[in-house]
Amino acid sequence: MGNVREYRPVDPRLNTVRTLTATVGPVWLWLMLCPGPAAGEPVHHELTVVLNPGEGALSVEDTIRLPKEFPSRGGAYHFSLRRGWKPTTSDPQVVLKAASEGESHALVLPRGQRTVRISYTGRLNGPDNAAGDDDHGDALSADAAVLSHESRWYPAFGEELVTFALSVRAPAGWDIISQGTRTIHRREGDYVEVRWESPEPQDDIYLVGGPLTEYTCEAGGIATMAFLRTPDPDLADQYLEATARYLAMYAELLGPYPYSKFALVENAWETGFGMPSFTLLGSTVIRLPFILHSSYPHEILHNWWGNGVYVDASRGNWSEGLTAYLADHLIAEQRGTGAEYRRAALQKYADYVTHDRDFPLTDFRARHSPATEAVGYGKALMVFHMMRRDLGDDVFLSALRGFFERFRFRRATFKDLDRAFARAMGRRKGPLAQWVERAGAPALRVSNAEASRMGDRYLLTALVQQTQSGAAYRLQVPIAVTLEGREQAYQTTFELTTKHRGLELFVPGRPLRVDFDPEFDLFRRLDRTELPPALSQLFGASRLMVVLPAAASPELQDAYRGLAESLGRSTGSYEVVFDANLGALPLDRAVWVLGWDNRFRRAITEALAGLPVTIDDQTVRINGTELTRQSQAVVIAGRRPDAPDLGVGWAAAEQLEALPGLARKLPHYGKYGYLGFEGREPTNVTKGEWPVIRSPLSSPVKQSDGGFVEVPRANLIDRRALIQPKHGLNPDKTGR
């Protein structure tokens, strides 16, 4: 892609009409030359909409063209429309059977007729209901319009893909965004008229708008756009530059961008939605300094996965995990923190996904809890990481490019992805089935690591076990061996396809230590000792006790009780007790201890033995940072020494005004082991993760004399990211 040209705010007095070929340029040519397999002609909508946002109302005329082979039921074509809206048609030969209740309607057309025009008016939200009356965030108010299939604002014929043209008249000062290419943009007196055309098959029709200022430029034939609720050229500049460079990076990685534009649209509500060719983000979200190099590339990449190749959700949502791997994980790789990212993903799985909350990836539809996120995003991205490690970067990317080309603007499943990997590998069967059709994860244990000299080499032996219930997984286990006198570890992989297997490995030096999966390349259920204590262990607990300080003032007790209720809601069941009424902490559930004067504060000190922290009656010192009782709020996670599967947490603040803020914020800090906050808001001033003291997959090697040599792990081979960041993108500058 070419360099970004200087952008300009769009003059609202100008009429902007672009032809499809002129705007899309080489991307459209590529689509014509490299079409995917035919998937049948989609339903086409020619929509003309007049918005009255102040009343939460709209009127619609829709000319619908049904494909020749479109299926009917009993001679009728069935569609859904929002409950209470009454569609009509002026065609006397068409029978329109509108539902008296519900959303279902039916069309009966004369023989051979495939086109019909229907009209309707409706109200989505009144002006006093600006937040929307739908859980998915659809709304129409004086502040903004967000309309999608979820609100049933247009006739939907089942789950069929559609093409469309959308012409909208809205109040002056507004702008309207949808998929596809904008072909009309005209302001006349007290209204604006906008037309978007989408010849690419879509799984939804979006109508998004509001009082917005547009900034636009071009990058390699793609229109890059930003629509902001308050004029801000500097912010627009950051997003337009990032858009151009991420589009270039992903086009190089996966193939040409499938749309004619990408737009950042600022929403009146705090959303984080990704639609084909644009993203809808809240005002606070887009101004967070790290979003440009975290959530934003994730939403851009969705135009390949999920909004370019669509998900057949009935057989599992593969796109979130693949997008997380090639966006969030890739950026971590570019920063040199890929192993830390993978360890955090595995920790979420260990902490949130208990056996009764686990499920196969083929059952994942969308994220609605920490457990579903840990499976649908975390497990899936780890599966794609293992595929890449097993196949190599070139074959892995070849498979993904072939998958994208074959299923562009079509729905696809995990099985389709598996076939793409199989084709790239030259095999009849792909490697995904054991990971996507089965709940659970492998668990590893290593024992009996011994060395013996064999001439000028050494033989390293060990017993490797898969300890999970059920059948063995097929694993390629990475191994790093620390050799005497060498700074660089000897690295290889070990194929493990049974529940028990003995390792026999010849190494070119005396082995002192062996580490299995040292960079967390395998999806597996981590042993608790591999994980640093973290808040997520408490948030993921199935049972919880929260202990309040009886010695605190009544006002502070009430504030702590509010925090306790918030902490408890994240678990399956919980109870709140006072420390004075408790003889000892229970051994069958996680525990939060609240307050400086809590009798059980000593349990925190015991849980943190060996970690770089000291606590007294007035101060907490962590890694050289001091937090004081009078000035800061403190939150610490530990692990019960008498029950390591159970977490114990301590939260304390003398400013009772800070506790409601802690209740809101703590769920967003799950990966951390300690936090410090200041002020009434409160504002985070320090955070960090505890070190891992030992791992059962790291073992000193028994020598021929029966002894052991304790040494740190040798250096591992430096890794390159799947692709380096494009010039101008610095993923280290996150502001976090």
Short mmCIF file of C-alpha atoms in Angstrom, two decimals, residues 119-535:
data_model
loop_
_atom_site.label_atom_id
_atom_site.label_comp_id
_atom_site.label_asym_id
_atom_site.label_seq_id
_atom_site.Cartn_x
_atom_site.Cartn_y
_atom_site.Cartn_z
CA SER A 119 -42.82 0.63 3.30
CA TYR A 120 -43.03 1.08 7.04
CA THR A 121 -42.46 3.56 9.83
CA GLY A 122 -41.39 2.85 13.36
CA ARG A 123 -39.91 4.10 16.58
CA LEU A 124 -36.81 2.53 18.04
CA ASN A 125 -36.09 4.68 21.07
CA GLY A 126 -37.62 7.93 22.21
CA PRO A 127 -35.40 10.93 22.97
CA ASP A 128 -35.54 10.22 26.70
CA ASN A 129 -34.19 6.70 26.18
CA ALA A 130 -30.87 7.61 24.63
CA ALA A 131 -29.01 4.59 25.95
CA GLY A 132 -31.14 2.25 23.91
CA ASP A 133 -33.72 -0.32 24.93
CA ASP A 134 -31.79 -3.28 23.53
CA ASP A 135 -29.04 -5.19 25.31
CA HIS A 136 -26.90 -5.08 22.18
CA GLY A 137 -26.79 -1.26 22.25
CA ASP A 138 -28.96 -0.40 19.23
CA ALA A 139 -30.57 3.01 19.62
CA LEU A 140 -31.99 6.02 17.82
CA SER A 141 -31.96 9.29 19.71
CA ALA A 142 -31.02 12.92 19.33
CA ASP A 143 -27.42 11.94 20.11
CA ALA A 144 -26.81 9.03 17.77
CA ALA A 145 -28.20 6.24 15.62
CA VAL A 146 -26.98 2.66 15.92
CA LEU A 147 -29.13 0.24 13.93
CA SER A 148 -28.32 -3.38 13.11
CA HIS A 149 -30.00 -6.72 12.48
CA GLU A 150 -30.43 -7.09 16.24
CA SER A 151 -33.04 -4.32 16.30
CA ARG A 152 -34.83 -5.82 13.27
CA TRP A 153 -34.93 -2.43 11.55
CA TYR A 154 -34.91 -3.94 8.02
CA PRO A 155 -36.64 -7.06 6.64
CA ALA A 156 -34.40 -10.05 7.34
CA PHE A 157 -35.00 -13.29 5.44
CA GLY A 158 -33.55 -15.75 7.93
CA GLU A 159 -29.76 -15.85 8.08
CA GLU A 160 -29.24 -15.21 4.36
CA LEU A 161 -26.40 -12.93 3.28
CA VAL A 162 -27.45 -9.66 1.64
CA THR A 163 -26.20 -6.97 -0.69
CA PHE A 164 -27.65 -3.49 -0.40
CA ALA A 165 -27.71 0.19 -1.24
CA LEU A 166 -28.69 2.50 1.60
CA SER A 167 -29.85 6.10 1.03
CA VAL A 168 -30.45 8.09 4.21
CA ARG A 169 -31.80 11.58 4.88
CA ALA A 170 -30.84 12.88 8.34
CA PRO A 171 -30.79 16.27 10.10
CA ALA A 172 -28.21 18.89 9.15
CA GLY A 173 -25.05 18.47 11.19
CA TRP A 174 -25.41 14.70 11.15
CA ASP A 175 -23.45 12.17 9.16
CA ILE A 176 -24.32 8.58 8.32
CA ILE A 177 -21.98 5.59 8.05
CA SER A 178 -22.61 2.08 6.77
CA GLN A 179 -20.71 -0.68 4.99
CA GLY A 180 -19.42 -0.38 1.47
CA THR A 181 -18.62 2.72 -0.57
CA ARG A 182 -20.16 6.15 -0.14
CA THR A 183 -21.50 7.35 -3.50
CA ILE A 184 -23.55 10.36 -2.40
CA HIS A 185 -22.79 12.88 0.35
CA ARG A 186 -24.84 16.02 -0.03
CA ARG A 187 -25.93 18.74 2.39
CA GLU A 188 -29.03 20.76 1.57
CA GLY A 189 -30.35 23.31 4.05
CA ASP A 190 -31.72 21.45 7.05
CA TYR A 191 -30.77 17.91 6.02
CA VAL A 192 -27.93 15.72 4.81
CA GLU A 193 -28.33 12.98 2.21
CA VAL A 194 -25.91 10.05 2.20
CA ARG A 195 -25.83 6.88 0.11
CA TRP A 196 -23.71 3.79 0.78
CA GLU A 197 -23.49 0.85 -1.63
CA SER A 198 -22.33 -2.63 -0.69
CA PRO A 199 -22.01 -5.05 -3.62
CA GLU A 200 -20.09 -7.39 -1.30
CA PRO A 201 -22.38 -9.93 0.42
CA GLN A 202 -22.93 -8.98 4.07
CA ASP A 203 -24.42 -10.71 7.09
CA ASP A 204 -26.02 -7.49 8.38
CA ILE A 205 -26.94 -3.94 7.34
CA TYR A 206 -25.73 -1.22 9.68
CA LEU A 207 -26.97 2.35 9.88
CA VAL A 208 -24.80 4.42 12.22
CA GLY A 209 -24.81 8.17 12.57
CA GLY A 210 -24.87 11.31 14.65
CA PRO A 211 -23.54 14.86 14.78
CA LEU A 212 -20.03 14.08 13.51
CA THR A 213 -17.02 15.79 11.95
CA GLU A 214 -15.36 13.79 9.18
CA TYR A 215 -11.65 13.53 8.43
CA THR A 216 -10.53 11.50 5.44
CA CYS A 217 -7.50 10.55 3.38
CA GLU A 218 -6.35 7.69 1.17
CA ALA A 219 -3.91 4.85 1.68
CA GLY A 220 -3.09 2.58 -1.24
CA GLY A 221 -6.47 3.04 -2.87
CA ILE A 222 -8.37 2.60 0.40
CA ALA A 223 -10.33 5.50 1.90
CA THR A 224 -9.32 5.94 5.55
CA MET A 225 -11.84 7.92 7.56
CA ALA A 226 -12.46 9.21 11.07
CA PHE A 227 -15.83 10.54 12.28
CA LEU A 228 -15.56 12.41 15.59
CA ARG A 229 -18.27 13.91 17.75
CA THR A 230 -16.02 16.86 18.64
CA PRO A 231 -13.57 18.28 16.07
CA ASP A 232 -10.06 17.05 16.93
CA PRO A 233 -7.55 17.05 14.04
CA ASP A 234 -4.72 15.66 16.19
CA LEU A 235 -6.76 12.67 17.32
CA ALA A 236 -7.98 12.08 13.77
CA ASP A 237 -4.38 12.22 12.54
CA GLN A 238 -3.34 9.48 14.98
CA TYR A 239 -6.14 7.17 13.88
CA LEU A 240 -5.75 7.81 10.16
CA GLU A 241 -2.02 7.14 10.32
CA ALA A 242 -2.56 3.97 12.36
CA THR A 243 -5.33 2.81 10.01
CA ALA A 244 -3.11 3.11 6.96
CA ARG A 245 -0.21 1.27 8.52
CA TYR A 246 -2.26 -1.56 10.03
CA LEU A 247 -4.07 -2.05 6.72
CA ALA A 248 -0.69 -2.30 5.01
CA MET A 249 0.64 -4.76 7.61
CA TYR A 250 -2.34 -7.08 7.41
CA ALA A 251 -2.55 -6.90 3.61
CA GLU A 252 1.06 -8.08 3.48
CA LEU A 253 0.34 -10.82 6.00
CA LEU A 254 -3.00 -12.14 4.73
CA GLY A 255 -3.88 -10.65 1.35
CA PRO A 256 -5.51 -7.43 0.14
CA TYR A 257 -7.99 -5.62 2.35
CA PRO A 258 -11.48 -6.65 1.20
CA TYR A 259 -13.27 -3.28 1.40
CA SER A 260 -13.03 0.18 -0.11
CA LYS A 261 -12.70 2.05 3.18
CA PHE A 262 -12.05 1.75 6.87
CA ALA A 263 -13.60 4.27 9.24
CA LEU A 264 -13.24 5.03 12.92
CA VAL A 265 -16.64 6.22 14.18
CA GLU A 266 -17.02 7.79 17.61
CA ASN A 267 -20.17 6.67 19.39
CA ALA A 268 -22.28 8.56 21.91
CA TRP A 269 -22.14 5.48 24.17
CA GLU A 270 -19.14 3.54 25.36
CA THR A 271 -19.13 0.70 22.86
CA GLY A 272 -16.44 -1.38 21.21
CA PHE A 273 -18.06 -2.75 18.07
CA GLY A 274 -16.40 -3.91 14.88
CA MET A 275 -18.46 -3.82 11.67
CA PRO A 276 -17.41 -4.54 8.09
CA SER A 277 -15.24 -1.58 6.96
CA PHE A 278 -15.66 0.48 10.15
CA THR A 279 -15.51 0.35 13.93
CA LEU A 280 -17.79 2.04 16.46
CA LEU A 281 -15.93 3.06 19.62
CA GLY A 282 -16.96 5.17 22.59
CA SER A 283 -15.58 8.63 23.33
CA THR A 284 -13.59 7.50 26.34
CA VAL A 285 -12.28 4.41 24.58
CA ILE A 286 -10.78 6.20 21.58
CA ARG A 287 -8.89 8.61 23.84
CA LEU A 288 -7.22 5.91 25.93
CA PRO A 289 -3.55 6.05 24.92
CA PHE A 290 -3.10 2.27 24.50
CA ILE A 291 -6.16 1.66 22.29
CA LEU A 292 -4.32 2.54 19.06
CA HIS A 293 -2.03 -0.46 19.56
CA SER A 294 -4.44 -2.91 21.21
CA SER A 295 -8.17 -2.81 20.48
CA TYR A 296 -7.88 -0.76 17.29
CA PRO A 297 -5.77 -3.21 15.23
CA HIS A 298 -8.03 -5.98 16.55
CA GLU A 299 -11.05 -4.23 15.01
CA ILE A 300 -9.21 -3.58 11.73
CA LEU A 301 -8.20 -7.23 11.47
CA HIS A 302 -11.82 -8.32 11.94
CA ASN A 303 -12.34 -7.17 8.35
CA TRP A 304 -10.46 -10.29 7.30
CA TRP A 305 -11.82 -12.58 10.04
CA GLY A 306 -15.48 -12.24 10.98
CA ASN A 307 -16.32 -9.28 8.75
CA GLY A 308 -14.56 -10.54 5.61
CA VAL A 309 -14.98 -14.26 6.10
CA TYR A 310 -18.14 -14.65 8.14
CA VAL A 311 -18.71 -17.02 11.03
CA ASP A 312 -21.17 -19.88 10.86
CA ALA A 313 -21.95 -19.53 14.56
CA SER A 314 -23.97 -22.74 14.67
CA ARG A 315 -20.67 -24.63 14.54
CA GLY A 316 -18.49 -22.37 16.63
CA ASN A 317 -17.02 -18.89 16.43
CA TRP A 318 -13.42 -19.22 15.21
CA SER A 319 -12.90 -15.56 14.31
CA GLU A 320 -12.37 -14.10 17.79
CA GLY A 321 -9.50 -16.44 18.63
CA LEU A 322 -7.85 -16.01 15.23
CA THR A 323 -8.21 -12.23 15.41
CA ALA A 324 -6.86 -12.13 18.95
CA TYR A 325 -3.86 -14.21 17.84
CA LEU A 326 -3.01 -12.06 14.81
CA ALA A 327 -3.70 -8.75 16.55
CA ASP A 328 -3.32 -8.76 20.35
CA HIS A 329 -0.78 -11.60 20.46
CA LEU A 330 1.10 -10.36 17.40
CA ILE A 331 1.57 -6.93 18.94
CA ALA A 332 2.84 -8.56 22.13
CA GLU A 333 5.30 -10.52 19.97
CA GLN A 334 6.45 -7.31 18.32
CA ARG A 335 7.13 -5.90 21.80
CA GLY A 336 9.07 -9.03 22.77
CA THR A 337 6.43 -10.10 25.31
CA GLY A 338 4.75 -12.96 23.47
CA ALA A 339 5.54 -15.54 26.16
CA GLU A 340 4.10 -13.27 28.86
CA TYR A 341 0.94 -12.80 26.79
CA ARG A 342 0.50 -16.55 26.36
CA ARG A 343 1.12 -17.21 30.04
CA ALA A 344 -1.57 -14.64 30.91
CA ALA A 345 -4.02 -16.34 28.51
CA LEU A 346 -3.32 -19.71 30.14
CA GLN A 347 -3.70 -18.17 33.58
CA LYS A 348 -7.16 -16.88 32.68
CA TYR A 349 -8.11 -20.37 31.57
CA ALA A 350 -6.77 -21.89 34.80
CA ASP A 351 -8.46 -19.31 37.02
CA TYR A 352 -11.82 -18.87 35.31
CA VAL A 353 -12.55 -22.15 33.53
CA THR A 354 -13.37 -24.73 36.15
CA HIS A 355 -14.37 -28.15 34.84
CA ASP A 356 -18.07 -27.34 35.13
CA ARG A 357 -17.56 -24.13 33.09
CA ASP A 358 -15.56 -25.71 30.26
CA PHE A 359 -16.90 -26.44 26.79
CA PRO A 360 -15.60 -27.25 23.29
CA LEU A 361 -14.66 -24.43 20.94
CA THR A 362 -17.39 -25.63 18.57
CA ASP A 363 -19.87 -24.44 21.24
CA PHE A 364 -18.40 -20.93 21.52
CA ARG A 365 -20.65 -18.21 20.13
CA ALA A 366 -19.66 -14.96 21.86
CA ARG A 367 -18.02 -13.67 25.02
CA HIS A 368 -20.39 -13.08 27.91
CA SER A 369 -18.24 -14.00 30.94
CA PRO A 370 -14.58 -14.40 31.90
CA ALA A 371 -14.91 -18.17 31.35
CA THR A 372 -16.31 -17.85 27.82
CA GLU A 373 -13.58 -15.31 27.00
CA ALA A 374 -10.88 -17.63 28.34
CA VAL A 375 -12.11 -20.43 26.04
CA GLY A 376 -13.34 -18.57 22.95
CA TYR A 377 -10.45 -16.12 22.81
CA GLY A 378 -7.66 -17.56 24.97
CA LYS A 379 -7.86 -21.26 24.15
CA ALA A 380 -8.50 -20.53 20.47
CA LEU A 381 -5.52 -18.19 20.08
CA MET A 382 -3.30 -20.78 21.77
CA VAL A 383 -4.56 -23.42 19.32
CA PHE A 384 -3.63 -21.18 16.38
CA HIS A 385 -0.24 -20.55 17.99
CA MET A 386 0.38 -24.29 18.19
CA MET A 387 -0.63 -24.67 14.54
CA ARG A 388 1.88 -22.01 13.59
CA ARG A 389 4.64 -23.62 15.67
CA ASP A 390 3.97 -27.07 14.20
CA LEU A 391 3.61 -25.94 10.57
CA GLY A 392 6.12 -23.10 10.42
CA ASP A 393 5.31 -19.49 9.57
CA ASP A 394 5.22 -19.94 5.80
CA VAL A 395 2.82 -22.90 5.74
CA PHE A 396 0.67 -21.35 8.47
CA LEU A 397 0.26 -18.11 6.53
CA SER A 398 -0.27 -19.96 3.27
CA ALA A 399 -3.16 -21.83 4.88
CA LEU A 400 -4.73 -18.62 6.16
CA ARG A 401 -4.36 -16.82 2.83
CA GLY A 402 -5.97 -19.74 1.03
CA PHE A 403 -8.79 -19.83 3.58
CA PHE A 404 -9.42 -16.10 3.16
CA GLU A 405 -9.42 -16.27 -0.63
CA ARG A 406 -11.74 -19.27 -0.69
CA PHE A 407 -14.30 -17.99 1.83
CA ARG A 408 -14.20 -14.22 1.30
CA PHE A 409 -17.75 -12.88 1.85
CA ARG A 410 -18.96 -16.36 2.78
CA ARG A 411 -19.61 -18.15 6.05
CA ALA A 412 -17.03 -20.63 7.31
CA THR A 413 -16.51 -23.06 10.19
CA PHE A 414 -13.69 -24.57 12.20
CA LYS A 415 -13.85 -27.54 9.80
CA ASP A 416 -13.28 -25.22 6.86
CA LEU A 417 -10.23 -23.83 8.63
CA ASP A 418 -9.03 -27.35 9.37
CA ARG A 419 -9.29 -28.24 5.67
CA ALA A 420 -7.28 -25.13 4.82
CA PHE A 421 -4.50 -26.27 7.15
CA ALA A 422 -4.69 -29.78 5.69
CA ARG A 423 -4.34 -28.45 2.13
CA ALA A 424 -1.34 -26.32 3.10
CA MET A 425 0.25 -29.37 4.78
CA GLY A 426 -0.49 -31.65 1.81
CA ARG A 427 -2.66 -33.90 3.96
CA ARG A 428 -6.23 -35.13 3.84
CA LYS A 429 -6.95 -34.34 7.48
CA GLY A 430 -6.08 -31.23 9.44
CA PRO A 431 -4.83 -30.91 13.04
CA LEU A 432 -7.67 -28.93 14.70
CA ALA A 433 -10.22 -31.60 15.67
CA GLN A 434 -8.64 -32.60 19.00
CA TRP A 435 -8.62 -28.96 20.09
CA VAL A 436 -11.98 -27.66 18.91
CA GLU A 437 -14.30 -30.65 19.36
CA ARG A 438 -13.17 -31.60 22.86
CA ALA A 439 -13.54 -29.66 26.09
CA GLY A 440 -10.64 -29.44 28.49
CA ALA A 441 -6.89 -29.21 28.15
CA PRO A 442 -3.82 -31.38 28.60
CA ALA A 443 -1.89 -31.16 31.87
CA LEU A 444 1.79 -32.09 32.05
CA ARG A 445 4.08 -33.47 34.72
CA VAL A 446 7.81 -34.21 34.47
CA SER A 447 9.87 -36.41 36.79
CA ASN A 448 13.07 -38.43 37.06
CA ALA A 449 15.30 -36.15 34.98
CA GLU A 450 18.72 -37.81 34.89
CA ALA A 451 21.95 -37.49 32.92
CA SER A 452 24.51 -40.12 31.93
CA ARG A 453 27.63 -39.73 29.86
CA MET A 454 27.77 -41.55 26.51
CA GLY A 455 31.21 -40.95 25.00
CA ASP A 456 31.52 -37.30 24.03
CA ARG A 457 27.79 -36.73 24.52
CA TYR A 458 25.30 -36.93 27.35
CA LEU A 459 22.01 -38.76 27.45
CA LEU A 460 19.21 -36.90 29.20
CA THR A 461 16.27 -39.06 30.30
CA ALA A 462 13.00 -38.11 32.01
CA LEU A 463 9.43 -39.30 32.39
CA VAL A 464 6.78 -37.06 30.84
CA GLN A 465 3.11 -37.57 31.68
CA GLN A 466 -0.22 -36.18 30.58
CA THR A 467 -2.20 -36.11 33.81
CA GLN A 468 -5.60 -34.90 32.61
CA SER A 469 -8.53 -37.27 32.65
CA GLY A 470 -9.52 -38.75 29.33
CA ALA A 471 -7.50 -39.55 26.25
CA ALA A 472 -4.03 -38.24 25.48
CA TYR A 473 -3.52 -35.27 23.19
CA ARG A 474 -1.00 -35.21 20.36
CA LEU A 475 1.58 -32.66 21.51
CA GLN A 476 4.87 -31.25 20.27
CA VAL A 477 6.43 -30.30 23.60
CA PRO A 478 9.20 -27.64 23.48
CA ILE A 479 12.26 -28.45 25.59
CA ALA A 480 15.14 -26.22 26.71
CA VAL A 481 18.21 -27.88 28.27
CA THR A 482 20.73 -25.82 30.24
CA LEU A 483 24.20 -27.20 29.58
CA GLU A 484 27.28 -26.75 31.71
CA GLY A 485 29.39 -23.77 30.61
CA ARG A 486 26.95 -22.57 27.90
CA GLU A 487 24.92 -19.39 27.98
CA GLN A 488 22.54 -20.60 25.26
CA ALA A 489 20.11 -23.42 25.98
CA TYR A 490 19.88 -26.47 23.76
CA GLN A 491 16.33 -26.38 22.36
CA THR A 492 14.24 -29.00 20.60
CA THR A 493 10.74 -30.51 20.66
CA PHE A 494 9.49 -33.83 22.00
CA GLU A 495 6.47 -35.62 20.47
CA LEU A 496 4.07 -36.79 23.14
CA THR A 497 1.07 -38.78 21.92
CA THR A 498 0.44 -41.05 24.93
CA LYS A 499 -0.33 -40.46 28.60
CA HIS A 500 3.21 -41.56 29.61
CA ARG A 501 6.42 -41.48 27.64
CA GLY A 502 10.08 -41.63 28.52
CA LEU A 503 12.31 -38.91 27.09
CA GLU A 504 15.69 -39.97 25.71
CA LEU A 505 17.60 -37.01 24.38
CA PHE A 506 21.28 -36.80 23.42
CA VAL A 507 22.72 -33.35 24.11
CA PRO A 508 26.15 -31.88 23.27
CA GLY A 509 27.16 -31.11 26.84
CA ARG A 510 26.52 -31.92 30.47
CA PRO A 511 22.82 -31.17 31.18
CA LEU A 512 22.20 -29.37 34.47
CA ARG A 513 18.58 -28.33 34.09
CA VAL A 514 15.65 -29.09 31.78
CA ASP A 515 12.60 -26.89 31.14
CA PHE A 516 9.52 -28.17 29.34
CA ASP A 517 7.39 -25.63 27.48
CA PRO A 518 9.42 -22.73 28.94
CA GLU A 519 7.72 -20.08 26.79
CA PHE A 520 4.14 -21.31 27.19
CA ASP A 521 3.73 -22.48 23.60
CA LEU A 522 1.25 -25.26 24.44
CA PHE A 523 -2.38 -24.88 25.34
CA ARG A 524 -2.58 -26.73 28.65
CA ARG A 525 -3.97 -26.42 32.13
CA LEU A 526 -1.10 -24.90 34.06
CA ASP A 527 -0.05 -26.28 37.39
CA ARG A 528 -0.90 -23.78 40.12
CA THR A 529 2.79 -23.38 41.02
CA GLU A 530 3.54 -22.18 37.47
CA LEU A 531 1.22 -19.23 37.99
CA PRO A 532 1.90 -16.12 40.02
CA PRO A 533 -0.87 -15.31 42.51
CA ALA A 534 -3.31 -12.94 40.79
CA LEU A 535 -6.70 -11.33 41.28
#
